[in-house]
mmCIF file of C-alpha atoms in Angstrom:
data_model
loop_
_atom_site.group_PDB
_atom_site.id
_atom_site.type_symbol
_atom_site.label_atom_id
_atom_site.label_comp_id
_atom_site.label_asym_id
_atom_site.label_seq_id
_atom_site.Cartn_x
_atom_site.Cartn_y
_atom_site.Cartn_z
ATOM 1 C CA MET A 1 -26.731 -21.843 -15.771
ATOM 2 C CA ASN A 2 -30.203 -22.060 -13.838
ATOM 3 C CA LEU A 3 -31.698 -18.606 -12.440
ATOM 4 C CA GLU A 4 -34.659 -19.058 -10.309
ATOM 5 C CA CYS A 5 -36.805 -16.906 -8.340
ATOM 6 C CA GLU A 6 -40.082 -17.430 -6.917
ATOM 7 C CA ASN A 7 -42.423 -17.663 -9.816
ATOM 8 C CA MET A 8 -40.445 -17.951 -12.900
ATOM 9 C CA GLU A 9 -37.052 -20.667 -13.708
ATOM 10 C CA ILE A 10 -34.480 -19.919 -16.515
ATOM 11 C CA SER A 11 -31.897 -22.444 -17.632
ATOM 12 C CA GLN A 12 -29.885 -21.838 -20.425
ATOM 13 C CA THR A 13 -27.926 -24.282 -22.833
ATOM 14 C CA THR A 14 -26.164 -24.353 -26.039
ATOM 15 C CA ILE A 15 -26.977 -26.712 -28.956
ATOM 16 C CA ASN A 16 -24.966 -26.208 -32.508
ATOM 17 C CA ASP A 17 -23.196 -23.410 -30.862
ATOM 18 C CA VAL A 18 -27.046 -21.624 -30.527
ATOM 19 C CA PRO A 19 -27.820 -20.518 -27.309
ATOM 20 C CA VAL A 20 -31.090 -21.969 -26.280
ATOM 21 C CA VAL A 21 -32.762 -20.374 -23.105
ATOM 22 C CA SER A 22 -35.756 -21.977 -21.836
ATOM 23 C CA VAL A 23 -37.910 -20.502 -19.386
ATOM 24 C CA SER A 24 -41.107 -22.035 -17.047
ATOM 25 C CA GLY A 25 -43.205 -20.241 -14.836
ATOM 26 C CA ARG A 26 -44.632 -16.736 -15.359
ATOM 27 C CA ILE A 27 -42.687 -13.952 -17.065
ATOM 28 C CA ASP A 28 -44.486 -10.710 -15.260
ATOM 29 C CA ALA A 29 -43.981 -7.355 -13.800
ATOM 30 C CA ALA A 30 -41.219 -8.906 -11.120
ATOM 31 C CA THR A 31 -39.744 -12.053 -12.921
ATOM 32 C CA SER A 32 -39.138 -10.413 -16.538
ATOM 33 C CA ARG A 33 -36.096 -8.323 -15.448
ATOM 34 C CA ASP A 34 -34.491 -11.780 -14.892
ATOM 35 C CA LEU A 35 -35.173 -12.689 -18.474
ATOM 36 C CA GLU A 36 -34.152 -9.103 -19.832
ATOM 37 C CA THR A 37 -30.797 -9.743 -17.808
ATOM 38 C CA VAL A 38 -30.059 -13.626 -19.270
ATOM 39 C CA LEU A 39 -30.955 -12.443 -22.746
ATOM 40 C CA ASN A 40 -28.809 -8.896 -22.199
ATOM 41 C CA ASP A 41 -25.887 -10.860 -21.404
ATOM 42 C CA LEU A 42 -26.204 -13.345 -24.335
ATOM 43 C CA ILE A 43 -26.416 -10.378 -26.688
ATOM 44 C CA GLU A 44 -23.639 -8.857 -24.826
ATOM 45 C CA GLN A 45 -21.448 -11.888 -25.551
ATOM 46 C CA ASN A 46 -22.137 -11.343 -29.367
ATOM 47 C CA GLN A 47 -24.954 -14.047 -29.623
ATOM 48 C CA SER A 48 -27.024 -12.684 -32.029
ATOM 49 C CA MET A 49 -29.182 -15.849 -32.775
ATOM 50 C CA ILE A 50 -31.189 -16.909 -29.912
ATOM 51 C CA VAL A 51 -33.609 -19.921 -29.359
ATOM 52 C CA LEU A 52 -36.645 -18.813 -26.513
ATOM 53 C CA ASP A 53 -38.089 -21.757 -25.135
ATOM 54 C CA LEU A 54 -41.500 -20.609 -23.834
ATOM 55 C CA GLY A 55 -42.504 -24.831 -23.285
ATOM 56 C CA GLY A 56 -43.116 -23.985 -19.487
ATOM 57 C CA VAL A 57 -44.522 -20.193 -19.905
ATOM 58 C CA GLU A 58 -48.361 -19.984 -18.613
ATOM 59 C CA TYR A 59 -48.696 -16.604 -18.194
ATOM 60 C CA VAL A 60 -46.940 -13.458 -20.079
ATOM 61 C CA SER A 61 -47.411 -9.643 -19.590
ATOM 62 C CA SER A 62 -46.493 -6.552 -21.285
ATOM 63 C CA VAL A 63 -43.379 -6.287 -19.595
ATOM 64 C CA GLY A 64 -42.355 -9.753 -20.811
ATOM 65 C CA LEU A 65 -43.459 -8.972 -24.075
ATOM 66 C CA ARG A 66 -41.314 -5.556 -24.025
ATOM 67 C CA VAL A 67 -38.313 -7.474 -22.716
ATOM 68 C CA MET A 68 -38.679 -9.888 -25.725
ATOM 69 C CA LEU A 69 -38.943 -7.161 -28.367
ATOM 70 C CA ALA A 70 -35.988 -5.042 -26.625
ATOM 71 C CA ALA A 71 -33.830 -7.917 -27.619
ATOM 72 C CA LEU A 72 -35.103 -8.662 -30.867
ATOM 73 C CA LYS A 73 -34.438 -4.774 -31.673
ATOM 74 C CA LYS A 74 -30.955 -5.502 -30.359
ATOM 75 C CA VAL A 75 -29.956 -8.852 -32.479
ATOM 76 C CA LYS A 76 -32.114 -7.664 -36.055
ATOM 77 C CA PRO A 77 -29.076 -5.252 -37.000
ATOM 78 C CA LYS A 78 -26.882 -7.651 -36.280
ATOM 79 C CA LYS A 79 -28.337 -10.187 -38.894
ATOM 80 C CA GLY A 80 -29.640 -12.121 -35.783
ATOM 81 C CA ASP A 81 -33.199 -13.376 -34.532
ATOM 82 C CA LEU A 82 -34.702 -14.306 -31.501
ATOM 83 C CA LEU A 83 -36.403 -17.326 -32.104
ATOM 84 C CA LEU A 84 -39.618 -18.144 -30.128
ATOM 85 C CA VAL A 85 -40.456 -21.925 -29.524
ATOM 86 C CA SER A 86 -43.165 -24.088 -28.150
ATOM 87 C CA MET A 87 -45.502 -21.538 -26.625
ATOM 88 C CA GLN A 88 -48.519 -22.431 -24.918
ATOM 89 C CA PRO A 89 -51.822 -21.625 -25.876
ATOM 90 C CA PHE A 90 -52.599 -18.409 -23.517
ATOM 91 C CA VAL A 91 -49.214 -17.005 -24.204
ATOM 92 C CA LYS A 92 -50.153 -17.109 -28.296
ATOM 93 C CA GLU A 93 -53.162 -15.672 -27.686
ATOM 94 C CA VAL A 94 -51.243 -12.657 -25.834
ATOM 95 C CA PHE A 95 -48.798 -12.246 -28.792
ATOM 96 C CA GLU A 96 -52.040 -12.722 -31.384
ATOM 97 C CA ILE A 97 -53.663 -9.764 -29.443
ATOM 98 C CA THR A 98 -50.914 -7.685 -29.273
ATOM 99 C CA GLY A 99 -49.874 -8.377 -32.871
ATOM 100 C CA PHE A 100 -46.256 -9.767 -32.109
ATOM 101 C CA THR A 101 -46.631 -12.650 -33.903
ATOM 102 C CA ARG A 102 -45.865 -10.989 -36.762
ATOM 103 C CA LEU A 103 -42.822 -9.755 -35.234
ATOM 104 C CA PHE A 104 -41.099 -12.854 -34.040
ATOM 105 C CA ALA A 105 -40.444 -16.425 -35.833
ATOM 106 C CA ILE A 106 -42.195 -18.895 -33.980
ATOM 107 C CA PHE A 107 -41.753 -22.577 -34.075
ATOM 108 C CA PRO A 108 -43.413 -25.375 -32.772
ATOM 109 C CA GLY A 109 -40.207 -26.861 -30.972
ATOM 110 C CA GLN A 110 -36.467 -26.433 -30.515
ATOM 111 C CA ALA A 111 -35.558 -28.732 -33.642
ATOM 112 C CA GLU A 112 -37.303 -26.560 -36.083
ATOM 113 C CA ALA A 113 -35.575 -23.459 -34.525
ATOM 114 C CA LEU A 114 -32.720 -24.808 -34.165
ATOM 115 C CA LEU A 115 -32.600 -25.695 -38.212
ATOM 116 C CA HIS A 116 -33.713 -22.359 -39.190
ATOM 117 C CA ALA A 117 -30.880 -20.879 -37.117
ATOM 118 C CA LYS A 118 -28.323 -23.327 -39.073
ATOM 119 C CA SER A 119 -29.912 -22.289 -42.290
ATOM 120 C CA HIS A 120 -29.791 -18.511 -42.047
ATOM 121 C CA MET B 1 -76.244 -6.338 -10.857
ATOM 122 C CA GLN B 2 -76.114 -7.792 -7.214
ATOM 123 C CA GLU B 3 -72.473 -7.192 -5.697
ATOM 124 C CA ILE B 4 -70.424 -8.889 -2.951
ATOM 125 C CA THR B 5 -66.966 -7.358 -2.139
ATOM 126 C CA ALA B 6 -64.890 -10.399 -0.973
ATOM 127 C CA GLN B 7 -61.460 -8.971 -0.347
ATOM 128 C CA GLU B 8 -59.346 -6.008 -0.775
ATOM 129 C CA ILE B 9 -55.507 -5.485 -0.866
ATOM 130 C CA ILE B 10 -53.644 -2.818 0.025
ATOM 131 C CA VAL B 11 -49.843 -2.822 -1.634
ATOM 132 C CA PRO B 12 -47.062 0.036 -2.561
ATOM 133 C CA ALA B 13 -47.446 0.901 -5.763
ATOM 134 C CA LYS B 14 -44.192 -0.816 -7.329
ATOM 135 C CA LYS B 15 -43.459 -3.721 -9.848
ATOM 136 C CA ASP B 16 -42.524 -6.164 -7.608
ATOM 137 C CA GLN B 17 -45.530 -6.334 -5.830
ATOM 138 C CA ILE B 18 -47.425 -6.958 -8.659
ATOM 139 C CA PRO B 19 -47.706 -10.656 -8.461
ATOM 140 C CA VAL B 20 -48.783 -10.265 -4.918
ATOM 141 C CA VAL B 21 -51.751 -8.768 -6.316
ATOM 142 C CA THR B 22 -52.288 -11.232 -9.083
ATOM 143 C CA GLU B 23 -52.044 -14.453 -6.748
ATOM 144 C CA PHE B 24 -54.293 -12.476 -4.626
ATOM 145 C CA VAL B 25 -56.989 -12.476 -7.650
ATOM 146 C CA GLU B 26 -55.704 -16.261 -8.571
ATOM 147 C CA ALA B 27 -56.473 -17.558 -4.934
ATOM 148 C CA LEU B 28 -60.127 -16.130 -5.054
ATOM 149 C CA MET B 29 -61.178 -17.137 -8.671
ATOM 150 C CA ASN B 30 -59.869 -20.340 -7.573
ATOM 151 C CA SER B 31 -61.550 -20.722 -4.413
ATOM 152 C CA ARG B 32 -64.910 -19.703 -6.223
ATOM 153 C CA GLY B 33 -64.381 -22.121 -9.146
ATOM 154 C CA PHE B 34 -63.630 -19.851 -11.997
ATOM 155 C CA ASP B 35 -62.738 -21.139 -15.330
ATOM 156 C CA PRO B 36 -58.294 -21.374 -14.989
ATOM 157 C CA GLN B 37 -58.324 -19.964 -18.490
ATOM 158 C CA LYS B 38 -60.506 -16.964 -16.964
ATOM 159 C CA THR B 39 -58.383 -16.473 -14.098
ATOM 160 C CA LEU B 40 -55.509 -15.695 -15.952
ATOM 161 C CA GLU B 41 -57.047 -13.726 -18.213
ATOM 162 C CA VAL B 42 -58.368 -11.175 -15.303
ATOM 163 C CA MET B 43 -55.014 -11.946 -13.818
ATOM 164 C CA LEU B 44 -53.348 -10.286 -17.040
ATOM 165 C CA ALA B 45 -55.764 -7.511 -16.880
ATOM 166 C CA VAL B 46 -54.752 -6.367 -13.289
ATOM 167 C CA GLU B 47 -51.399 -6.750 -13.896
ATOM 168 C CA GLU B 48 -51.425 -4.231 -16.979
ATOM 169 C CA ALA B 49 -53.766 -1.932 -14.817
ATOM 170 C CA CYS B 50 -51.168 -2.147 -11.881
ATOM 171 C CA THR B 51 -48.143 -2.048 -14.159
ATOM 172 C CA ASN B 52 -49.503 1.204 -15.298
ATOM 173 C CA VAL B 53 -49.967 2.468 -11.707
ATOM 174 C CA ALA B 54 -46.503 1.389 -10.572
ATOM 175 C CA LEU B 55 -44.909 3.196 -13.477
ATOM 176 C CA TYR B 56 -46.736 6.330 -13.628
ATOM 177 C CA ALA B 57 -49.182 7.337 -11.038
ATOM 178 C CA TYR B 58 -46.525 8.609 -8.714
ATOM 179 C CA ALA B 59 -43.909 9.638 -10.832
ATOM 180 C CA GLY B 60 -42.572 12.982 -10.176
ATOM 181 C CA LYS B 61 -45.450 13.463 -7.660
ATOM 182 C CA ASP B 62 -43.665 15.587 -5.035
ATOM 183 C CA GLY B 63 -43.294 13.780 -1.569
ATOM 184 C CA ASN B 64 -45.891 10.979 -2.380
ATOM 185 C CA GLN B 65 -43.151 8.406 -4.003
ATOM 186 C CA GLU B 66 -43.963 5.680 -1.793
ATOM 187 C CA GLY B 67 -47.539 5.538 -2.782
ATOM 188 C CA LEU B 68 -50.055 2.949 -2.488
ATOM 189 C CA MET B 69 -52.355 1.009 -4.593
ATOM 190 C CA ARG B 70 -55.552 -0.847 -3.459
ATOM 191 C CA ILE B 71 -57.253 -3.617 -5.377
ATOM 192 C CA ALA B 72 -60.899 -4.716 -4.336
ATOM 193 C CA ALA B 73 -61.921 -7.903 -5.785
ATOM 194 C CA GLY B 74 -65.618 -9.210 -5.623
ATOM 195 C CA ILE B 75 -68.147 -11.759 -7.250
ATOM 196 C CA ALA B 76 -70.604 -10.293 -9.022
ATOM 197 C CA HIS B 77 -73.765 -12.212 -8.661
ATOM 198 C CA GLY B 78 -76.667 -11.518 -11.158
ATOM 199 C CA LYS B 79 -78.190 -12.548 -14.241
ATOM 200 C CA HIS B 80 -74.326 -13.676 -14.997
ATOM 201 C CA ARG B 81 -71.866 -14.308 -12.645
ATOM 202 C CA GLY B 82 -68.326 -12.398 -12.843
ATOM 203 C CA MET B 83 -65.141 -10.945 -11.261
ATOM 204 C CA LYS B 84 -65.578 -7.239 -10.140
ATOM 205 C CA LEU B 85 -61.947 -5.647 -9.743
ATOM 206 C CA THR B 86 -61.487 -2.131 -8.745
ATOM 207 C CA ILE B 87 -57.967 -0.653 -8.942
ATOM 208 C CA GLU B 88 -57.448 2.714 -7.014
ATOM 209 C CA ASP B 89 -54.438 5.335 -6.846
ATOM 210 C CA TRP B 90 -53.854 8.211 -5.067
ATOM 211 C CA GLY B 91 -51.377 9.438 -7.861
ATOM 212 C CA ILE B 92 -51.715 11.899 -10.969
ATOM 213 C CA PRO B 93 -55.494 11.498 -12.873
ATOM 214 C CA PHE B 94 -54.959 9.544 -15.329
ATOM 215 C CA ASP B 95 -57.663 7.811 -17.551
ATOM 216 C CA PRO B 96 -56.484 4.789 -19.346
ATOM 217 C CA THR B 97 -59.381 4.244 -21.392
ATOM 218 C CA LYS B 98 -58.512 7.670 -23.204
ATOM 219 C CA HIS B 99 -55.599 5.970 -24.515
ATOM 220 C CA ILE B 100 -56.557 3.153 -26.325
ATOM 221 C CA LYS B 101 -54.595 2.942 -29.627
ATOM 222 C CA PRO B 102 -54.668 0.488 -32.073
ATOM 223 C CA ILE B 103 -51.811 -2.026 -32.178
ATOM 224 C CA SER B 104 -48.889 -0.600 -34.674
ATOM 225 C CA ASP B 105 -48.256 -2.460 -37.875
ATOM 226 C CA ALA B 106 -44.733 -1.453 -37.604
ATOM 227 C CA GLY B 107 -42.148 -3.951 -38.032
ATOM 228 C CA ALA B 108 -39.722 -4.799 -35.002
ATOM 229 C CA GLU B 109 -37.454 -2.500 -35.627
ATOM 230 C CA GLU B 110 -39.850 0.414 -35.833
ATOM 231 C CA ARG B 111 -42.562 -0.999 -33.391
ATOM 232 C CA PRO B 112 -43.013 1.249 -30.528
ATOM 233 C CA ILE B 113 -41.907 -0.294 -26.963
ATOM 234 C CA GLY B 114 -45.409 0.485 -25.009
ATOM 235 C CA GLY B 115 -49.100 1.173 -25.337
ATOM 236 C CA LEU B 116 -49.427 -2.754 -25.138
ATOM 237 C CA GLY B 117 -50.960 -3.246 -21.535
ATOM 238 C CA ILE B 118 -54.231 -1.356 -22.087
ATOM 239 C CA HIS B 119 -54.573 -3.022 -25.401
ATOM 240 C CA LEU B 120 -54.398 -6.411 -23.474
ATOM 241 C CA ILE B 121 -57.154 -5.047 -20.645
ATOM 242 C CA LYS B 122 -59.588 -4.149 -23.131
ATOM 243 C CA SER B 123 -59.143 -7.536 -24.676
ATOM 244 C CA TYR B 124 -59.578 -9.255 -21.690
ATOM 245 C CA VAL B 125 -62.442 -7.840 -19.670
ATOM 246 C CA ASP B 126 -66.080 -7.288 -20.497
ATOM 247 C CA ASP B 127 -66.483 -4.063 -19.510
ATOM 248 C CA ILE B 128 -63.695 -0.883 -18.059
ATOM 249 C CA LYS B 129 -64.598 2.142 -16.519
ATOM 250 C CA TYR B 130 -62.753 4.973 -15.280
ATOM 251 C CA LYS B 131 -63.581 7.731 -12.600
ATOM 252 C CA HIS B 132 -61.509 10.181 -10.688
ATOM 253 C CA ILE B 133 -63.055 10.757 -7.362
ATOM 254 C CA ASP B 134 -61.836 12.178 -3.790
ATOM 255 C CA GLY B 135 -58.562 12.467 -5.579
ATOM 256 C CA LYS B 136 -58.480 9.285 -6.606
ATOM 257 C CA ASN B 137 -58.418 7.353 -9.701
ATOM 258 C CA VAL B 138 -60.588 4.503 -9.927
ATOM 259 C CA LEU B 139 -60.548 1.891 -12.636
ATOM 260 C CA THR B 140 -63.066 -0.789 -12.566
ATOM 261 C CA LEU B 141 -62.979 -3.966 -14.678
ATOM 262 C CA ILE B 142 -65.515 -6.476 -15.046
ATOM 263 C CA LYS B 143 -65.173 -10.196 -16.199
ATOM 264 C CA TYR B 144 -68.304 -12.292 -16.692
ATOM 265 C CA GLU B 145 -67.993 -16.019 -16.335
#
C-alpha cells in the first residue's frame, strides 16, 4: 500500500509477518494524520508489533512525535511494540531533546528490528 | 541589532496551513544561504509556535473561529547574522514562555501527550520573547548563524 501526499510518502509491507511501515519526507502538522491513520489501521487489525522505518524522514515535529507515542501506548498493553529504525540525524536529535529515545526501541536498520521482533 | 524585515505571510490559524509557513521560512533561509541544519531547526521552532496558535489561540473565542496568524521573517544583521521571526495572532492571550516545563521522566504508558512544542522551540532558538500588544500575542524567535 502506498499513501502519498505533498510532503510525505508512506509505504507498507510485511516481512516475516511483521508489518513494516516506511515513511519518507516530513512528518509535520499537516502530514502526521496520514501516519496516524496507517498505524491505527494496523493496530485495529490486531497488529501489535510494528516496525516504523524513518530512513527517508528528514524532519519530524511534536505532532509527529505524538502520533508515534499514541501508537506506542496502544500496542504496549498488548505486549507489542513500535520499533523505530534508520533515523536521520535531525530526527534522532529531536527524539533526544524530547526524551523520546528513552520511550522507544530504536534500531539502526530493519534487519535488527525484525530480529528483535522475532525474539520478542 | 540592525534588522531588515524581509517578508511576511498571513494565513488562517489552522494546522493544514503550517507547511505553507515552514516552506516560506525554508525558501527565505535557503535563498540567503543559511546552513540547512539551522534552517530545519528554525522551521521546527516556527512549526511548534504555529501549532500552538492553530490549536489554542482561537479555541472557544466567539465569532473568531476563522482566526489568522501572521509570520514575519527578517534577517538580523549586526555582530552576528541571524533569523528573526515574529509570530502574531489575535486570539486568547497566552505566553508560551511561561509554560516551559522539564521533560517528563515517565515511561510510555504514563507519559503525557503534550508540552513538547515549547520545549523544542526553546531548544532550537537562541532567544524567545513574548508580548501581548494591542490585542495581539506576539512571539519573537531569534536564531543566530
